[in-house]
CSV table of C-alpha atoms in Angstrom, one decimal:
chain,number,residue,atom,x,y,z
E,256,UNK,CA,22.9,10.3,-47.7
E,257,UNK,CA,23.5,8.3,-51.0
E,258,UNK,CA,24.9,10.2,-54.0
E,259,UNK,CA,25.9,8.7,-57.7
E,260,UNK,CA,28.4,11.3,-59.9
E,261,UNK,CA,28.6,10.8,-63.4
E,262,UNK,CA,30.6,12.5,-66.1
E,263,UNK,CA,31.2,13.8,-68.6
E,264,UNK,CA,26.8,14.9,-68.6
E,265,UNK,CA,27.6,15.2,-72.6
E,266,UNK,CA,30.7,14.0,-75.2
E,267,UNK,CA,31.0,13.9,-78.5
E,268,UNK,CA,33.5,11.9,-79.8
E,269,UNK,CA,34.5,10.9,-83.7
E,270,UNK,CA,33.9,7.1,-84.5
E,271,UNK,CA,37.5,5.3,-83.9
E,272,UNK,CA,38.3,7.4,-80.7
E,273,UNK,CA,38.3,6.4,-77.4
E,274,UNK,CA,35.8,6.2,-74.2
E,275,UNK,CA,36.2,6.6,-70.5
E,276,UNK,CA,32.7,7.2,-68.8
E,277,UNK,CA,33.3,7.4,-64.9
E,278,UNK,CA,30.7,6.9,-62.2
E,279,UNK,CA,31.1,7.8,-58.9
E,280,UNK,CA,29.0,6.7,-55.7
E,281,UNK,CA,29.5,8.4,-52.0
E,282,UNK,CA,27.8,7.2,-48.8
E,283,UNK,CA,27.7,3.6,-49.2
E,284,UNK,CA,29.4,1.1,-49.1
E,285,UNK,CA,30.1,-2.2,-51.0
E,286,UNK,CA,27.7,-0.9,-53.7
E,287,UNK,CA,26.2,-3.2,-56.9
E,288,UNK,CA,27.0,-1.2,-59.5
E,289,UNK,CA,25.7,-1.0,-62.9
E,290,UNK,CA,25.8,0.6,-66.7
E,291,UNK,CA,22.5,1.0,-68.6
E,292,UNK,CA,22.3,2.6,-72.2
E,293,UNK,CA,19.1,4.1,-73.4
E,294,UNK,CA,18.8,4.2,-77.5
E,295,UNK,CA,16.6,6.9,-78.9
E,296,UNK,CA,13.4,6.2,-78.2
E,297,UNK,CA,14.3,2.6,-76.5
E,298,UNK,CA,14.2,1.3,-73.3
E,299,UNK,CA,17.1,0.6,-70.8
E,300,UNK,CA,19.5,-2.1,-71.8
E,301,UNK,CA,21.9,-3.4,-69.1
E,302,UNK,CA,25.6,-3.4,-70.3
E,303,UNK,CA,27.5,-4.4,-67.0
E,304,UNK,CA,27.0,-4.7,-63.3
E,305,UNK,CA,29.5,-5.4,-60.6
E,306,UNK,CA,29.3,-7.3,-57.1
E,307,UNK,CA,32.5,-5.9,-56.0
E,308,UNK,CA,36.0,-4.8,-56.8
E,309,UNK,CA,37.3,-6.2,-60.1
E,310,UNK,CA,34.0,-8.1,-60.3
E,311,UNK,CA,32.3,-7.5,-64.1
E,312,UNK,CA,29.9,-9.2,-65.6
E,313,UNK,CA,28.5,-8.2,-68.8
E,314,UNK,CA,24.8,-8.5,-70.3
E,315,UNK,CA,25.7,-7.9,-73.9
E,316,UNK,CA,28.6,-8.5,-76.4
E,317,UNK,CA,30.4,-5.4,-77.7
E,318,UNK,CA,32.8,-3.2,-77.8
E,319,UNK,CA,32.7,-1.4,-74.5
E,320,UNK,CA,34.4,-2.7,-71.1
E,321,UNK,CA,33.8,-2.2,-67.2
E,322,UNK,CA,36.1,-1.8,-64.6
E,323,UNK,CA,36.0,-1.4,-61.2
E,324,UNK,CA,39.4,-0.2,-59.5
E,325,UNK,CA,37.7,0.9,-56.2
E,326,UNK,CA,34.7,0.1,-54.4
E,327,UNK,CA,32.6,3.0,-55.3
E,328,UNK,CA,33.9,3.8,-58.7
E,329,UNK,CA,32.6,2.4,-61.7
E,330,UNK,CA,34.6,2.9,-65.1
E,331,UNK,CA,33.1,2.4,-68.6
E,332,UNK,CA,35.2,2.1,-71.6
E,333,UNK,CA,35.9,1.6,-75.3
E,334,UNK,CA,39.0,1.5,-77.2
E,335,UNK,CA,36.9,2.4,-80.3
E,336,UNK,CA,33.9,3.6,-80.9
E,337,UNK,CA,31.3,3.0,-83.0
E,338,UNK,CA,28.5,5.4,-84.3
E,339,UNK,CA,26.0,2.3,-83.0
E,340,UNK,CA,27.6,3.3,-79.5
E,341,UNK,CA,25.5,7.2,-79.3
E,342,UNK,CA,23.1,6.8,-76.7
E,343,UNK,CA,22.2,7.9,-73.6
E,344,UNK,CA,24.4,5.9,-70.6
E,345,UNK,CA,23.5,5.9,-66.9
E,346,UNK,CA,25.2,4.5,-63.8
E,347,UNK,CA,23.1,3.0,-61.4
E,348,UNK,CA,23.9,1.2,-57.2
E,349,UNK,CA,21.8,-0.8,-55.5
E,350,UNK,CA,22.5,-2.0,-52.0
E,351,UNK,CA,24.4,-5.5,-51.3
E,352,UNK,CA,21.8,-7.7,-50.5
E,353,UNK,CA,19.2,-5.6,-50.3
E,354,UNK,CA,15.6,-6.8,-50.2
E,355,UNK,CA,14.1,-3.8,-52.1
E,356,UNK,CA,15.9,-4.3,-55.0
E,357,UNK,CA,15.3,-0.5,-55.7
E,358,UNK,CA,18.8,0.8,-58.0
E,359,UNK,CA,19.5,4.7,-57.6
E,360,UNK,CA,20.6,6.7,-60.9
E,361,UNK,CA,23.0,8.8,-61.6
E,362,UNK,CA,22.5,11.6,-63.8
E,363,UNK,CA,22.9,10.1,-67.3
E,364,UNK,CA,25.8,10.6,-70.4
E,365,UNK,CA,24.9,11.6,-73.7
E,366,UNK,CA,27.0,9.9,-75.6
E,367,UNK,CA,27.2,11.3,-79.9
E,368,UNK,CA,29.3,9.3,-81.8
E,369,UNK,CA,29.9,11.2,-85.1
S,10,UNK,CA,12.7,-11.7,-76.4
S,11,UNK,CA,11.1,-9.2,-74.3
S,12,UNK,CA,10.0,-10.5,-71.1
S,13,UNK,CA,8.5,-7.0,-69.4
S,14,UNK,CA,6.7,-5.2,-72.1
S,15,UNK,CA,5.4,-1.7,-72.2
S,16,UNK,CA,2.8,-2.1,-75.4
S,17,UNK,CA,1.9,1.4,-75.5
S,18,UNK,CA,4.7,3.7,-76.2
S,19,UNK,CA,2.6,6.9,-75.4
S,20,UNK,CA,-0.3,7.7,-73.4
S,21,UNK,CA,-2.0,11.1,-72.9
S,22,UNK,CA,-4.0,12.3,-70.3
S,23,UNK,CA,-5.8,15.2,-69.2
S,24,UNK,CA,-4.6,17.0,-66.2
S,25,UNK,CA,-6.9,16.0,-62.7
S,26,UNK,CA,-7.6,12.4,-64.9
S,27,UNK,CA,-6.2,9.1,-63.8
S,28,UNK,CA,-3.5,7.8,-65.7
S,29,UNK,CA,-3.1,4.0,-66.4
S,30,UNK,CA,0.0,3.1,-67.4
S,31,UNK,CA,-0.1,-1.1,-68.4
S,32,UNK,CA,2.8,-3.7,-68.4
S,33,UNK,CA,2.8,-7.6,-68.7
S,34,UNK,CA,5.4,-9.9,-68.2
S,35,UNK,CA,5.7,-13.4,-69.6
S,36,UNK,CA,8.1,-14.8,-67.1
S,37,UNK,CA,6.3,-16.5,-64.3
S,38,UNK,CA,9.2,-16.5,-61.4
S,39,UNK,CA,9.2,-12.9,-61.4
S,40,UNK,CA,8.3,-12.1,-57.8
S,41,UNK,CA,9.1,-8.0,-57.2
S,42,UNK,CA,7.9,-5.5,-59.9
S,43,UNK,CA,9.0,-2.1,-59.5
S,44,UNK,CA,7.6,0.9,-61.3
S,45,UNK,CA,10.1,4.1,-62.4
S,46,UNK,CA,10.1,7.8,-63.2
S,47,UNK,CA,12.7,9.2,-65.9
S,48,UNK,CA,12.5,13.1,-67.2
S,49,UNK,CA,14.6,13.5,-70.0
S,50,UNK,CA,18.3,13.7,-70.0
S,51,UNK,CA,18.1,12.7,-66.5
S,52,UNK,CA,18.3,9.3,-64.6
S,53,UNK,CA,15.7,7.5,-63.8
S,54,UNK,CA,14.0,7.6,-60.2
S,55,UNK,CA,12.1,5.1,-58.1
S,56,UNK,CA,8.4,5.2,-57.5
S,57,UNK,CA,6.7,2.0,-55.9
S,58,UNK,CA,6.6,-1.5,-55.8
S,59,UNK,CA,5.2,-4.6,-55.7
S,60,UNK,CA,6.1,-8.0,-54.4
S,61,UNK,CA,4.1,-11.0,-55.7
S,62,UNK,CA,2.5,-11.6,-52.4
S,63,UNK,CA,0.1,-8.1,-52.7
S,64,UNK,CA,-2.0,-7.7,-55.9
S,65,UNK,CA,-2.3,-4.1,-54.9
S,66,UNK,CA,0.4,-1.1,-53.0
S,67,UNK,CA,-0.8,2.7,-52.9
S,68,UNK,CA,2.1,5.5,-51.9
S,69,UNK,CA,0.1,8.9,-52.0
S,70,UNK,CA,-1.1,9.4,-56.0
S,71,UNK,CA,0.7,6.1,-57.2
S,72,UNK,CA,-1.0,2.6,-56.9
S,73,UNK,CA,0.1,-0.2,-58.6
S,74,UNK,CA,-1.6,-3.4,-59.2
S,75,UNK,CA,-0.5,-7.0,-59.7
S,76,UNK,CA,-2.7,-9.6,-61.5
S,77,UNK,CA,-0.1,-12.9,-61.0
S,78,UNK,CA,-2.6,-15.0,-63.4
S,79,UNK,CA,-2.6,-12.2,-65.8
S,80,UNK,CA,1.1,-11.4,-65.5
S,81,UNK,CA,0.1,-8.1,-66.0
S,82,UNK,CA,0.5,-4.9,-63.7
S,83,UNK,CA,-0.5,-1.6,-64.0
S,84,UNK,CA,0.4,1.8,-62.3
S,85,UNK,CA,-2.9,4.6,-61.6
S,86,UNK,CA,-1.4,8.0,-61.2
S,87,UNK,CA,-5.2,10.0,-59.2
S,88,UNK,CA,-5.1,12.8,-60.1
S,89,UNK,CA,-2.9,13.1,-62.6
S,90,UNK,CA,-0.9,17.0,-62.5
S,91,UNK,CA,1.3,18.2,-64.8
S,92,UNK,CA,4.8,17.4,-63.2
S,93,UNK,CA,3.8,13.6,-63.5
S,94,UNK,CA,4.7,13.8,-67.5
S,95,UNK,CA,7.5,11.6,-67.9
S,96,UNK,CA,8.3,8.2,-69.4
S,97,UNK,CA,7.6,5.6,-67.1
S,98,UNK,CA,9.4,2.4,-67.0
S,99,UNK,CA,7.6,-1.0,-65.4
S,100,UNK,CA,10.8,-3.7,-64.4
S,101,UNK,CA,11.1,-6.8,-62.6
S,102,UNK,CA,13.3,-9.1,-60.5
S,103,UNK,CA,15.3,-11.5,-62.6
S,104,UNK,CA,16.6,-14.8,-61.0
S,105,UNK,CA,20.0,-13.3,-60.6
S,106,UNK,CA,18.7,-10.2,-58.9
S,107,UNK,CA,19.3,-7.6,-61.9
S,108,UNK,CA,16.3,-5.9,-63.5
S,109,UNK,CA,14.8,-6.6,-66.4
S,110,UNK,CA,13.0,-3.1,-68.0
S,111,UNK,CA,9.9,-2.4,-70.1
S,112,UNK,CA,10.7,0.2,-73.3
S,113,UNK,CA,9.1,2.7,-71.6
S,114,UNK,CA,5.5,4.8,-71.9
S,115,UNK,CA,5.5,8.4,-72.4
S,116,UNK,CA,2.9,10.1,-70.5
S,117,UNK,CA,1.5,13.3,-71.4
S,118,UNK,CA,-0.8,15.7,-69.3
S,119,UNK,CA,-2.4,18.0,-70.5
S,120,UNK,CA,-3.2,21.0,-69.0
């Protein structure tokens, strides 16, 4: 079966510092990949998906980044943060080409910038 | 510009009740609607869909229903028990195949 990792589950970081969010899917393959945030008391905002290897496209301007070194590892990034970057960040797959359409969280980072 | 919109932010219900949950959507070449389950501090999880073909699709407690002229959908939770508290996000299909998201309705049950 399908698993998503995500970590750190919490981080509190000083506004300036850096950011490396890591995601982690096992049991598939050639995953879509995505990043969400969740504001307080928002909805889910889509940052970045990815079709493939070294594939980004991003939904928003900021000051985060995506990578994607391998197929099933998904890297979020910032080389400073902002106290408008706390929030609550998930990882998501879906399957290539799927016809459900249905994407799979991962547990979720909490995110305070301070 | 919000196209999936979740108008009420909370909803409370008492337990054994059906629960309504409401979403519209302004785009009209949305075609797949799919309705989602988050607890806090965790992700959120799939609960049923709907393609524009059906105006109605029933998994156990959960139905959802489509109105295409409307562009409106709802989710009934019968009955409605205490583990089903949540926020519930509506989404659809965009063109390009990523999801667009409702803000989200808190449902509360009460016991």
């Amino acid at each position: 079966s399908q698993t998503i990792h995500q970590w750190p589950a919490t981080l509190v970081q000083p506004v300036g510092s850096p950011l490396s969010l890591e995601c982690t899917v096992e049991g598939t393959s050639n995953p879509n990949l995505y990043w969400y945030r969740q504001a307080a008391g928002r909805g889910l905002q889509l940052l970045f998906y990815s079709v493939g290897i070294g594939q980004i496209s991003s939904e928003v301007p900021q000051n985060l980044s995506a990578s994607r070194p391998q197929d099933r590892q998904f890297i979020l990034s910032s080389k400073k943060l902002l106290l408008s970057d706390s929030g609550f960040y998930l990882c998501a797959w879906s399957v290539d080409g799927g016809s459900s359409y249905e994407q799979y969280f991962g547990p979720g980072t909490r995110l305070t910038v301070t | 510009d919000q196209q999936v919109k979740q108008n009420s932010p909370s909803l409370s219900v008492q337990e054994g009740r059906i629960s309504i949950l409401n979403c519209d959507y302004t785009n009209s070449m949305f075609d797949y609607f799919l309705w989602y389950k988050k607890y806090p501090a965790e992700g959120p999880t799939f609960l049923i869909s709907i393609s524009s073909i059906k105006d109605k699709n029933e998994d156990g407690r959960f139905t959802v229903f489509l109105n295409k002229s409307a562009k409106h959908l709802s989710l009934h939770i019968v009955p409605s028990q205490p583990g089903d508290s949540a926020v519930y996000f509506c989404a659809a299909i965009a063109s390009n195949y990523q999801l667009i998201w409702g803000a989200g309705t808190k449902l509360i049950i009460k016991p």
